Coordinates of C-alpha atoms in Angstrom, one line a residue:
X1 CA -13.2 -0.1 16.3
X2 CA -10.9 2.9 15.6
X3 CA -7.1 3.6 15.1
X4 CA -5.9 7.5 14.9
X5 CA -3.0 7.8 12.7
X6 CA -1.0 11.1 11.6
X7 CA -0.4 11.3 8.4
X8 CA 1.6 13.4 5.8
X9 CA 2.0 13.9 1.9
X10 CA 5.8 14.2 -0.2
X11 CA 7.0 11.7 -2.4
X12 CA 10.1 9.7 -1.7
X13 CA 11.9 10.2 -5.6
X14 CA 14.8 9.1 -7.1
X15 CA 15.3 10.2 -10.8
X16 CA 16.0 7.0 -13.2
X17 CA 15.8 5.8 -16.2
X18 CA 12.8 2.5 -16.7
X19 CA 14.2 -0.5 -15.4
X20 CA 15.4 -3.1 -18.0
X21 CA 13.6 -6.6 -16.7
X22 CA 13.7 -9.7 -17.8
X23 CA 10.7 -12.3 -16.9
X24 CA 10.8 -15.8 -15.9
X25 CA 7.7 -18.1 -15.4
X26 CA 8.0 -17.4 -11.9
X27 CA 9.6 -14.2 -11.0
X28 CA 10.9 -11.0 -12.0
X29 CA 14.8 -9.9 -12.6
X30 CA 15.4 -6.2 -11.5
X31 CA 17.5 -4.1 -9.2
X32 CA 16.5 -2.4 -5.8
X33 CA 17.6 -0.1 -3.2
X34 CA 17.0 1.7 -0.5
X35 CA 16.2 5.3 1.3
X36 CA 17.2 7.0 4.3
X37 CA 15.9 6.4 7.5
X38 CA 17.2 7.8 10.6
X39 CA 15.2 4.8 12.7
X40 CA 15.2 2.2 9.7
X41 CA 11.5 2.4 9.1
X42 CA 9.6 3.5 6.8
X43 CA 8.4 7.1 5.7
X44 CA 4.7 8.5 6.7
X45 CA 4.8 10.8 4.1
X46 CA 4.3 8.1 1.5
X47 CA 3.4 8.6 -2.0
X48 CA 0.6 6.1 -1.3
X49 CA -1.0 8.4 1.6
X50 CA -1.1 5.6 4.1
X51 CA 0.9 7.8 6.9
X52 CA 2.3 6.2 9.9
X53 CA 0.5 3.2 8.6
X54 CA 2.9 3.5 5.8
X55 CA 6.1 3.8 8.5
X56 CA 5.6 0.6 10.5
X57 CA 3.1 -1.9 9.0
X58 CA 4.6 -5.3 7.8
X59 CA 7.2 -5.0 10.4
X60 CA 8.7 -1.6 8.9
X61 CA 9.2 -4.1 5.8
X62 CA 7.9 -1.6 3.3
X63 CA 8.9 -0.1 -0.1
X64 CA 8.4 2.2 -2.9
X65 CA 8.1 1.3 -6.5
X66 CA 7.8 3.0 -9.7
X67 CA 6.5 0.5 -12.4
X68 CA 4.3 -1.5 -9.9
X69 CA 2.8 2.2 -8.6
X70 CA 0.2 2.0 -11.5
X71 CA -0.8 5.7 -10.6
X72 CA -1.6 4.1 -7.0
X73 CA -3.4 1.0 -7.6
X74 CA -0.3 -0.7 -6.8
X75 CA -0.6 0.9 -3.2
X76 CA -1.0 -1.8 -0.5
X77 CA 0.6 -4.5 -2.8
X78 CA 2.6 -7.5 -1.1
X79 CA 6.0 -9.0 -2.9
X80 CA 8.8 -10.8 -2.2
X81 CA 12.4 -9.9 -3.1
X82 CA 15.4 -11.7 -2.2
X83 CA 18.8 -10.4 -3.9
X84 CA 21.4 -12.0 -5.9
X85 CA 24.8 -10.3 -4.4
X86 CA 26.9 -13.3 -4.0
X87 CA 27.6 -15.4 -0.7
X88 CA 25.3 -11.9 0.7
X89 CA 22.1 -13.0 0.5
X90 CA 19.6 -15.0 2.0
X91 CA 17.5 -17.4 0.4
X92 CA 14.1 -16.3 1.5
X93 CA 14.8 -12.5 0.9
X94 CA 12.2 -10.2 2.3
X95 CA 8.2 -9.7 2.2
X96 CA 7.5 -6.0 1.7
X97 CA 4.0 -3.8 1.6
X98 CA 4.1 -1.1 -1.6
X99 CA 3.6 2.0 0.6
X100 CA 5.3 4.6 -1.4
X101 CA 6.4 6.1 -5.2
X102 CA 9.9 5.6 -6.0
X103 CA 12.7 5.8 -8.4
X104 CA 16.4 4.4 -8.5
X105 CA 19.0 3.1 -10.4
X106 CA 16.9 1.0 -13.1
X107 CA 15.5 -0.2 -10.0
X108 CA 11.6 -1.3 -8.7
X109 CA 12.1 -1.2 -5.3
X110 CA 13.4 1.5 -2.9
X111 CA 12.9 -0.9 0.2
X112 CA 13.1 0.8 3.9
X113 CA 16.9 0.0 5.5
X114 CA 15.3 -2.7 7.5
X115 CA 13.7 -4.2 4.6
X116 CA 17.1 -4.0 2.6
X117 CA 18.9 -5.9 5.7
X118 CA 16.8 -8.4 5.9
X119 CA 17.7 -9.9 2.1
X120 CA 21.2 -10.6 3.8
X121 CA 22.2 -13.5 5.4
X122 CA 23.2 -13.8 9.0
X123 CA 25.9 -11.0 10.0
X124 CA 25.6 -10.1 6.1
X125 CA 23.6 -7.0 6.4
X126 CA 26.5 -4.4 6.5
X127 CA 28.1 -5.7 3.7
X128 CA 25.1 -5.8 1.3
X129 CA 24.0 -2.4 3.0
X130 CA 27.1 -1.1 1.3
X131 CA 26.2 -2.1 -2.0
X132 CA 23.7 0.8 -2.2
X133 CA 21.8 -1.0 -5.5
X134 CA 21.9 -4.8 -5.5
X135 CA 20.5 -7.0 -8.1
X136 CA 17.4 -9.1 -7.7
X137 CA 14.5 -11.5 -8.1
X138 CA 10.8 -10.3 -7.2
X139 CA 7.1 -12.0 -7.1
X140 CA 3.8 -11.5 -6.1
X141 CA 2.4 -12.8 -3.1
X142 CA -0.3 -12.5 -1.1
X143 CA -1.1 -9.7 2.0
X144 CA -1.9 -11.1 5.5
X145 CA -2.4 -9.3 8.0
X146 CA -3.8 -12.1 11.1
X147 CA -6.7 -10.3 13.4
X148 CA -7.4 -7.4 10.7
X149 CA -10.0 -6.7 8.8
X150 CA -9.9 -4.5 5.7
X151 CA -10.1 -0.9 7.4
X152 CA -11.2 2.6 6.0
X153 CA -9.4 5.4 7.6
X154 CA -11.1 8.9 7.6
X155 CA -8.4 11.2 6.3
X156 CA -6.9 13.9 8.6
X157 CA -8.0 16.4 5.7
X158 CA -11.7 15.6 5.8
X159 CA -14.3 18.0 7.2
X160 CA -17.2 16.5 8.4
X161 CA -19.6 16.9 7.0
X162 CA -19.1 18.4 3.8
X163 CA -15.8 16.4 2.5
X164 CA -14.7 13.0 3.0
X165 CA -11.3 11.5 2.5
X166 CA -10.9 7.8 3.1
X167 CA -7.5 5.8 3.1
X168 CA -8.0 1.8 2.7
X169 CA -5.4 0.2 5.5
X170 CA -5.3 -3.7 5.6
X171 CA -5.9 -4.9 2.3
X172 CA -5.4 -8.3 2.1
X173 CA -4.9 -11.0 -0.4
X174 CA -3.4 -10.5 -4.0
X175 CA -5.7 -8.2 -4.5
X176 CA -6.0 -4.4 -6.2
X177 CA -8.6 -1.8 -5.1
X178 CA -9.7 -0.2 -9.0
X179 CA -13.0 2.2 -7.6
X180 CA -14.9 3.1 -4.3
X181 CA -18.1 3.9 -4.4
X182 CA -20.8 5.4 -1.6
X183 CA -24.7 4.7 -1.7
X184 CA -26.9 7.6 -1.8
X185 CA -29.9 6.6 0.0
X186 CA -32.3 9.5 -1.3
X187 CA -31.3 9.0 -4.8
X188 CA -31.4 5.4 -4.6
X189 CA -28.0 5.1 -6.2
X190 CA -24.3 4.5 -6.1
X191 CA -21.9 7.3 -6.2
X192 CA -18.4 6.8 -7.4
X193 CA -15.5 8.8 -5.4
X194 CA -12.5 10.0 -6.9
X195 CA -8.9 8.7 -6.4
X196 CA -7.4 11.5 -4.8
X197 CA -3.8 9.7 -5.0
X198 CA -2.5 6.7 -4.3
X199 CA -5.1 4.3 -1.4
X200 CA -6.7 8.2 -0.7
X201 CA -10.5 8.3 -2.2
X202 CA -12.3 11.1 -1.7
X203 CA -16.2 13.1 -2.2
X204 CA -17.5 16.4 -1.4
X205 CA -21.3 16.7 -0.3
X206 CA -20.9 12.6 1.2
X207 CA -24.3 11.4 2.1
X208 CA -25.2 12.2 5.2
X209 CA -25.9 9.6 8.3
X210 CA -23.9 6.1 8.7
X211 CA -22.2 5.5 5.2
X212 CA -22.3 2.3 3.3
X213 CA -19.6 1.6 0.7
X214 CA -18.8 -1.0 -2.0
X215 CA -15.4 -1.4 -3.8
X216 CA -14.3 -3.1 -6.7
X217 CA -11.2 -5.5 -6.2
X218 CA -9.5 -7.0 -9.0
X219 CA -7.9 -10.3 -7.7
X220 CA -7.4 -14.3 -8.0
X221 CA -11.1 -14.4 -8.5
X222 CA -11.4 -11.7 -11.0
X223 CA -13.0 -8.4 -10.9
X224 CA -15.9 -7.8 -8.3
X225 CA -17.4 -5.7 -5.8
X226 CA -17.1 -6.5 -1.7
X227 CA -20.2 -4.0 0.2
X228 CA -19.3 -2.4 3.6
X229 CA -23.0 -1.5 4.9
X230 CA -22.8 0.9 7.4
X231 CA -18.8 1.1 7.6
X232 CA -18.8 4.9 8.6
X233 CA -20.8 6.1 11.2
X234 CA -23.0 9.1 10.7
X235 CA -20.6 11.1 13.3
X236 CA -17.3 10.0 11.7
X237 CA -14.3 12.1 12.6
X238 CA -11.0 12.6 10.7
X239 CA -7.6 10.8 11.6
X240 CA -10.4 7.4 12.7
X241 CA -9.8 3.5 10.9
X242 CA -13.5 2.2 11.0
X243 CA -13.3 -1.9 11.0
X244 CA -15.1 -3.0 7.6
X245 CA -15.7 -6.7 8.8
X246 CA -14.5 -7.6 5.0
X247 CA -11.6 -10.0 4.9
X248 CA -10.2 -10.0 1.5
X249 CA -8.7 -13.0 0.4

C-alpha cells in the first residue's frame, strides 16, 4: 500500500531563552504558543521532515518543541497539553503529534492555531488566541493512529537506486525510534543508516532488490528491535509510504 506525499525542509524558530519547568509526579509546568497558519494547520516544511504528513495528521493537532526535539528523536512523539489561563480553558486540553523544532517565549510547545484553540473552552478560543503565550501543564501519552500500521515513506530526495531516504509516518505507542538499520544479504549483515534529521534516515549504495529493515524502539517495554522483512520493494520509488505490517504499541 502506498501514499505520495510532498514534502519540504525549513525550520519553524522562535529565538528563546530554556524554559524554566517545574515537575510534578504527573505532569509538566511550562508555557506554549503558537505559529502562523494562513489555514490553521500545520507546516510541511517541518523540522522533523514528515511533510504534508507533518501539516494534517492528528487532526492538524500538531506542534513544535525545542527540549522534547532531542536532535529528532522526539519527532512523532504524542502529548497532551491543556492550559491554565483562567475561566479560558478546557479541562481535557489538546493531544498533539511533535512534527516540528520550535522556540518561544520559555515555552515547549509552538502548537498549530487549531491545536491552540482547542485548549479553550466552548466559544473561548478567541480570547485565549489573544493571549499569544499561555501557561500550561503537559504529559506523555501514547500515539494511536486506528487502521495504520507503522509506514516508511521513501523520501522525495532519494534516487533509486544509488540513495535512499526513508521518513517513519505512523509511529505508534509511547515509543522513540533511536537507529534504522538495513540487511545486506551478500554480506550477511546489518547496516546501520544515518539520521539525516529529525524521522529522515538515509544510506548511499542501499542493497539492492526488496529491502528488509529493523529498528530499534525505546518504549514501555524497553529498548528492542521490531524487523520489517521485505518493507521496500526492489522497484521503490521516491515520494511512496510502503505499509510495514508492524503495529507499535
Amino acid at each position: 500500500m502506498g501514499f505520495a506525499f510532498k514534502y519540504g525542509c525549513s525550520l519553524l524558530c522562535f529565538i528563546s531563552l530554556l524554559p524554566a519547568i517545574s515537575y510534578s509526579q504527573d505532569y509538566t509546568y511550562s508555557r506554549a504558543a503558537y505559529y502562523g497558519s494562513p489555514d490553521c494547520l500545520g507546516t510541511p516544511t517541518g523540522a522533523c521532515g514528515f511533510g504534508e504528513y507533518g501539516r494534517t495528521v492528528n487532526d492538524a493537532n500538531v506542534a513544535g518543541v525545542s527540549r522534547l526535539y532531542k536532535n529528532g528523536t522526539g519527532c512523532g512523539g504524542c502529548y497532551q497539553v491543556r492550559c491554565k489561563a483562567p475561566n479560558l480553558c478546557s479541562d481535557e486540553g489538546v493531544n498533539v503529534v511533535v512534527t516540528d523544532y520550535g522556540e518561544g517565549d520559555k515555552t515547549d510547545f509552538i502548537l498549530s492555531p487549531r491545536a491552540y484553540s482547542r485548549m479553550a473552552r466552548p466559544n473561548m478560543a478567541l480570547e485565549l488566541l489573544a493571549y499569544g503565550v499561555v501557561d500550561i501543564e503537559f504529559w506523555r501519552t501514547p500515539c494511536r493512529y486506528h487502521g495504520y500500521n507503522l509506514m516508511f515513506k521513501v523520501h522525495e530526495h532519494s534516487r533509486f537506486p544509488d540513495y535512499l531516504a526513508i521518513t517513519l509516518l505512523y509511529q505508534a505507542g509511547q515509543n522513540e525510534i533511536l537507529a534504522v538499520e538495513l540487511w545486506q544479504e551478500d554480506c550477511k549483515e546489518w547496516r546501520g543508516m544515518r539520521r539525516a534529521y529529525g524521522a529522515v534516515w538515509d544510506m548511499p549504495n542501499p542493497p539492492k532488490g526488496g529491502i528488509s529493515l529493523r529498528i530499534q524502539v525505546s518504549g514501555s517495554a524497553g529498548v528492542t528491535w521490531v524487523q520489517a522483512a521485505n518493507a521496500i520493494p526492489s522497484d521503490w520509488k521516491a515520494g511512496i509510504a510502503y505499509d510495514s505490517t508492524i503495529q507499535l504499541s
